[in-house]
PDB file of C-alpha atoms in Angstrom:
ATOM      1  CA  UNK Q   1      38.603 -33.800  97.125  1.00 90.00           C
ATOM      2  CA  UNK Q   2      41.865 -32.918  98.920  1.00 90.00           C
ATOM      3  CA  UNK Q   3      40.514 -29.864 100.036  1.00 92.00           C
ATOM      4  CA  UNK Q   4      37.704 -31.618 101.666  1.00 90.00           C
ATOM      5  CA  UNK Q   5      40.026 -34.235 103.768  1.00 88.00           C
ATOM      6  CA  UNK Q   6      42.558 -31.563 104.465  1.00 88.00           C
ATOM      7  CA  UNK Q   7      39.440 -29.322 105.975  1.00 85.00           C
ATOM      8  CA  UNK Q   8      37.991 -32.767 108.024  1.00 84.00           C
ATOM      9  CA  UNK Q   9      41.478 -33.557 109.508  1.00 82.00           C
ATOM     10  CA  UNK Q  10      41.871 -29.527 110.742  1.00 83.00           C
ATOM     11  CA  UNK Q  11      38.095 -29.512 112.405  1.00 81.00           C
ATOM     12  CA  UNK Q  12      38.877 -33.109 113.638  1.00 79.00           C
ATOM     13  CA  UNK Q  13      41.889 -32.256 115.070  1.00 79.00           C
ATOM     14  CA  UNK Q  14      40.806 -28.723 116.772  1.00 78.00           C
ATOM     15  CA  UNK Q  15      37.866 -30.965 118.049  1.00 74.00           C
ATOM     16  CA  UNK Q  16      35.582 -28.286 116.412  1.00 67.00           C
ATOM     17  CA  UNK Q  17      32.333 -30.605 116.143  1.00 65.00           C
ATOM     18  CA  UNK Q  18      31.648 -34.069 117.152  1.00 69.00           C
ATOM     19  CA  UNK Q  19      29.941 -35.392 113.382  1.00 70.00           C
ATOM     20  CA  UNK Q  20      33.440 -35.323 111.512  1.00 61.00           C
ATOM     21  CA  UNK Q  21      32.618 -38.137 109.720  1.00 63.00           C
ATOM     22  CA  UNK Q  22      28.803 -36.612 108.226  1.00 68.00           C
ATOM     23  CA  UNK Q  23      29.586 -33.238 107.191  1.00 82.00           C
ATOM     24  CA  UNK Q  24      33.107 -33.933 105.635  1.00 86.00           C
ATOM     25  CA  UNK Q  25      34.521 -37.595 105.138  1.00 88.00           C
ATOM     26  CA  UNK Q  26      31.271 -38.512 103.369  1.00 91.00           C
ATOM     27  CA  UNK Q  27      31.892 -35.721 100.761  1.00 93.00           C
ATOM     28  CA  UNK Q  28      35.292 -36.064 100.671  1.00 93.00           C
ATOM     29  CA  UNK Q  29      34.721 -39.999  99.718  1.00 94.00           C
ATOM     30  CA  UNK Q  30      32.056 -39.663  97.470  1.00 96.00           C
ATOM     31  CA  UNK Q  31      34.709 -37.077  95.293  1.00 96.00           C
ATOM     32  CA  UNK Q  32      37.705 -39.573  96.173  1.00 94.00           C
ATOM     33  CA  UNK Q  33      35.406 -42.830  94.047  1.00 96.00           C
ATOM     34  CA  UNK Q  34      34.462 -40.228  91.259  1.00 96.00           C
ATOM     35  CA  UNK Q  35      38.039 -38.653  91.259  1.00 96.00           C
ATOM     36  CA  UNK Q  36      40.041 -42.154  91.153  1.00 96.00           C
ATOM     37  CA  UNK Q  37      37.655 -43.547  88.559  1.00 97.00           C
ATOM     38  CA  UNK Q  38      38.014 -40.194  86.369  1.00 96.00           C
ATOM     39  CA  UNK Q  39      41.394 -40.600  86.123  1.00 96.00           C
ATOM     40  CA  UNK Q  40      41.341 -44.342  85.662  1.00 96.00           C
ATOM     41  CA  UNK Q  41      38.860 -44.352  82.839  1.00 96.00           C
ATOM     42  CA  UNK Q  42      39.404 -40.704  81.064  1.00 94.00           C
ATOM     43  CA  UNK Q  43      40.718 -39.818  77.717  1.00 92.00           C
ATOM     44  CA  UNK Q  44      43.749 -38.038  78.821  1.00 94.00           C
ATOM     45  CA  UNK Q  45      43.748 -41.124  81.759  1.00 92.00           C
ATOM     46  CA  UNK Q  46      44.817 -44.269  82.080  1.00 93.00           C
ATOM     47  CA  UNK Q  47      41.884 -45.367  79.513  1.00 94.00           C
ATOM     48  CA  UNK Q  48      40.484 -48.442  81.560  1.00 94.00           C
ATOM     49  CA  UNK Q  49      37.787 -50.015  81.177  1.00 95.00           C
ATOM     50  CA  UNK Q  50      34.514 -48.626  82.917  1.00 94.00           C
ATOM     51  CA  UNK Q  51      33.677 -51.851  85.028  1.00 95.00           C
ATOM     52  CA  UNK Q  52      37.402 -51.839  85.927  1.00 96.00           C
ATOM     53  CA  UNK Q  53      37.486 -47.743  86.805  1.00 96.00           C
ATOM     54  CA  UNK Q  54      34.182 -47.792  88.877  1.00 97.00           C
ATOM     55  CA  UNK Q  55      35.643 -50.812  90.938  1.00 97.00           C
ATOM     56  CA  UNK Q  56      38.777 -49.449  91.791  1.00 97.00           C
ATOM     57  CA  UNK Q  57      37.179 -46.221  92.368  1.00 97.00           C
ATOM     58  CA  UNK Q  58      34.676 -47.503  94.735  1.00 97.00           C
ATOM     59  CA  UNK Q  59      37.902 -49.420  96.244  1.00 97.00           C
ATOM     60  CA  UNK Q  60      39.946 -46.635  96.476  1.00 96.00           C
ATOM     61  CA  UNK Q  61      37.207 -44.308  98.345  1.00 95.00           C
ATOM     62  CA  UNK Q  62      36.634 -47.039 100.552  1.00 95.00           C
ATOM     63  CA  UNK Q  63      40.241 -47.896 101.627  1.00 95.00           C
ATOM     64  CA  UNK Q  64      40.936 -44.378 103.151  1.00 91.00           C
ATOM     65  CA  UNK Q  65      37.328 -43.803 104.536  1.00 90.00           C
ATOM     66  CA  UNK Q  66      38.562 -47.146 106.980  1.00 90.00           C
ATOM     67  CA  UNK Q  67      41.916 -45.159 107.293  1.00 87.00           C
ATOM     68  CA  UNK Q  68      39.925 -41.798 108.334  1.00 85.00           C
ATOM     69  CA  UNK Q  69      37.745 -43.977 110.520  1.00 83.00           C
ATOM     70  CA  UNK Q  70      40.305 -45.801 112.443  1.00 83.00           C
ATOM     71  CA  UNK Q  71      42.516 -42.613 112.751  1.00 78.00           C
ATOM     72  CA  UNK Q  72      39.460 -40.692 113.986  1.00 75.00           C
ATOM     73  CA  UNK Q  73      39.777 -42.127 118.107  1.00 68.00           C
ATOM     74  CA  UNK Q  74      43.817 -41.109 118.011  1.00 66.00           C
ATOM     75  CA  UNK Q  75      43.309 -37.741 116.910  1.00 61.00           C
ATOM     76  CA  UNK Q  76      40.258 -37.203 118.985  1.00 55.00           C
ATOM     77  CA  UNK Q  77      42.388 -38.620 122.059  1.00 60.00           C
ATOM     78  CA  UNK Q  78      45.639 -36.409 121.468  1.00 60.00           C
ATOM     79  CA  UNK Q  79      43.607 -33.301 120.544  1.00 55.00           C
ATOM     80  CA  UNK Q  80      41.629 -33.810 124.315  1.00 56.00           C
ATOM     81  CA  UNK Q  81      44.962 -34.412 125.930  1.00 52.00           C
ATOM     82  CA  UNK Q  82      46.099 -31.135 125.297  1.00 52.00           C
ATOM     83  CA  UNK Q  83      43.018 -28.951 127.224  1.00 46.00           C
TER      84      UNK Q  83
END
């Protein structure tokens, strides 16, 4: 999961392709819900209920795909300034 949004801010940032948001963010969301909710509703976790786990889950990858998407137009905007 964090290797997946560290690799979509880099090729965001170097302005490598235009469909940031396709080939990476989706992934790295979809791992982010099942991640967050893993950890909420594990053993070894926080032992939560499963209603409560998927919710917050679902919550949590949602919350910082909205952060990637409204950081996308600054980083697109600084990385053209530079050429």
């Amino acid at each position: 999961m964090i290797a997946l949004w560290v690799s979509n801010a880099y090729l965001l940032k170097k302005g490598k392709y235009r469909f940031a948001p396709l080939l990476t963010a989706l992934p790295a969301t979809f791992m982010t819900a099942v991640s967050v909710t893993y950890i909420l509703m594990a053993k070894e976790g926080l032992q939560l209920s499963r209603n409560v786990a998927y919710l917050i889950g679902a919550a949590a990858a949602l919350i910082l795909f909205t952060v990637y998407l409204a950081g996308c137009p600054k980083v697109r905007k600084t990385s053209n300034s530079r050429l």
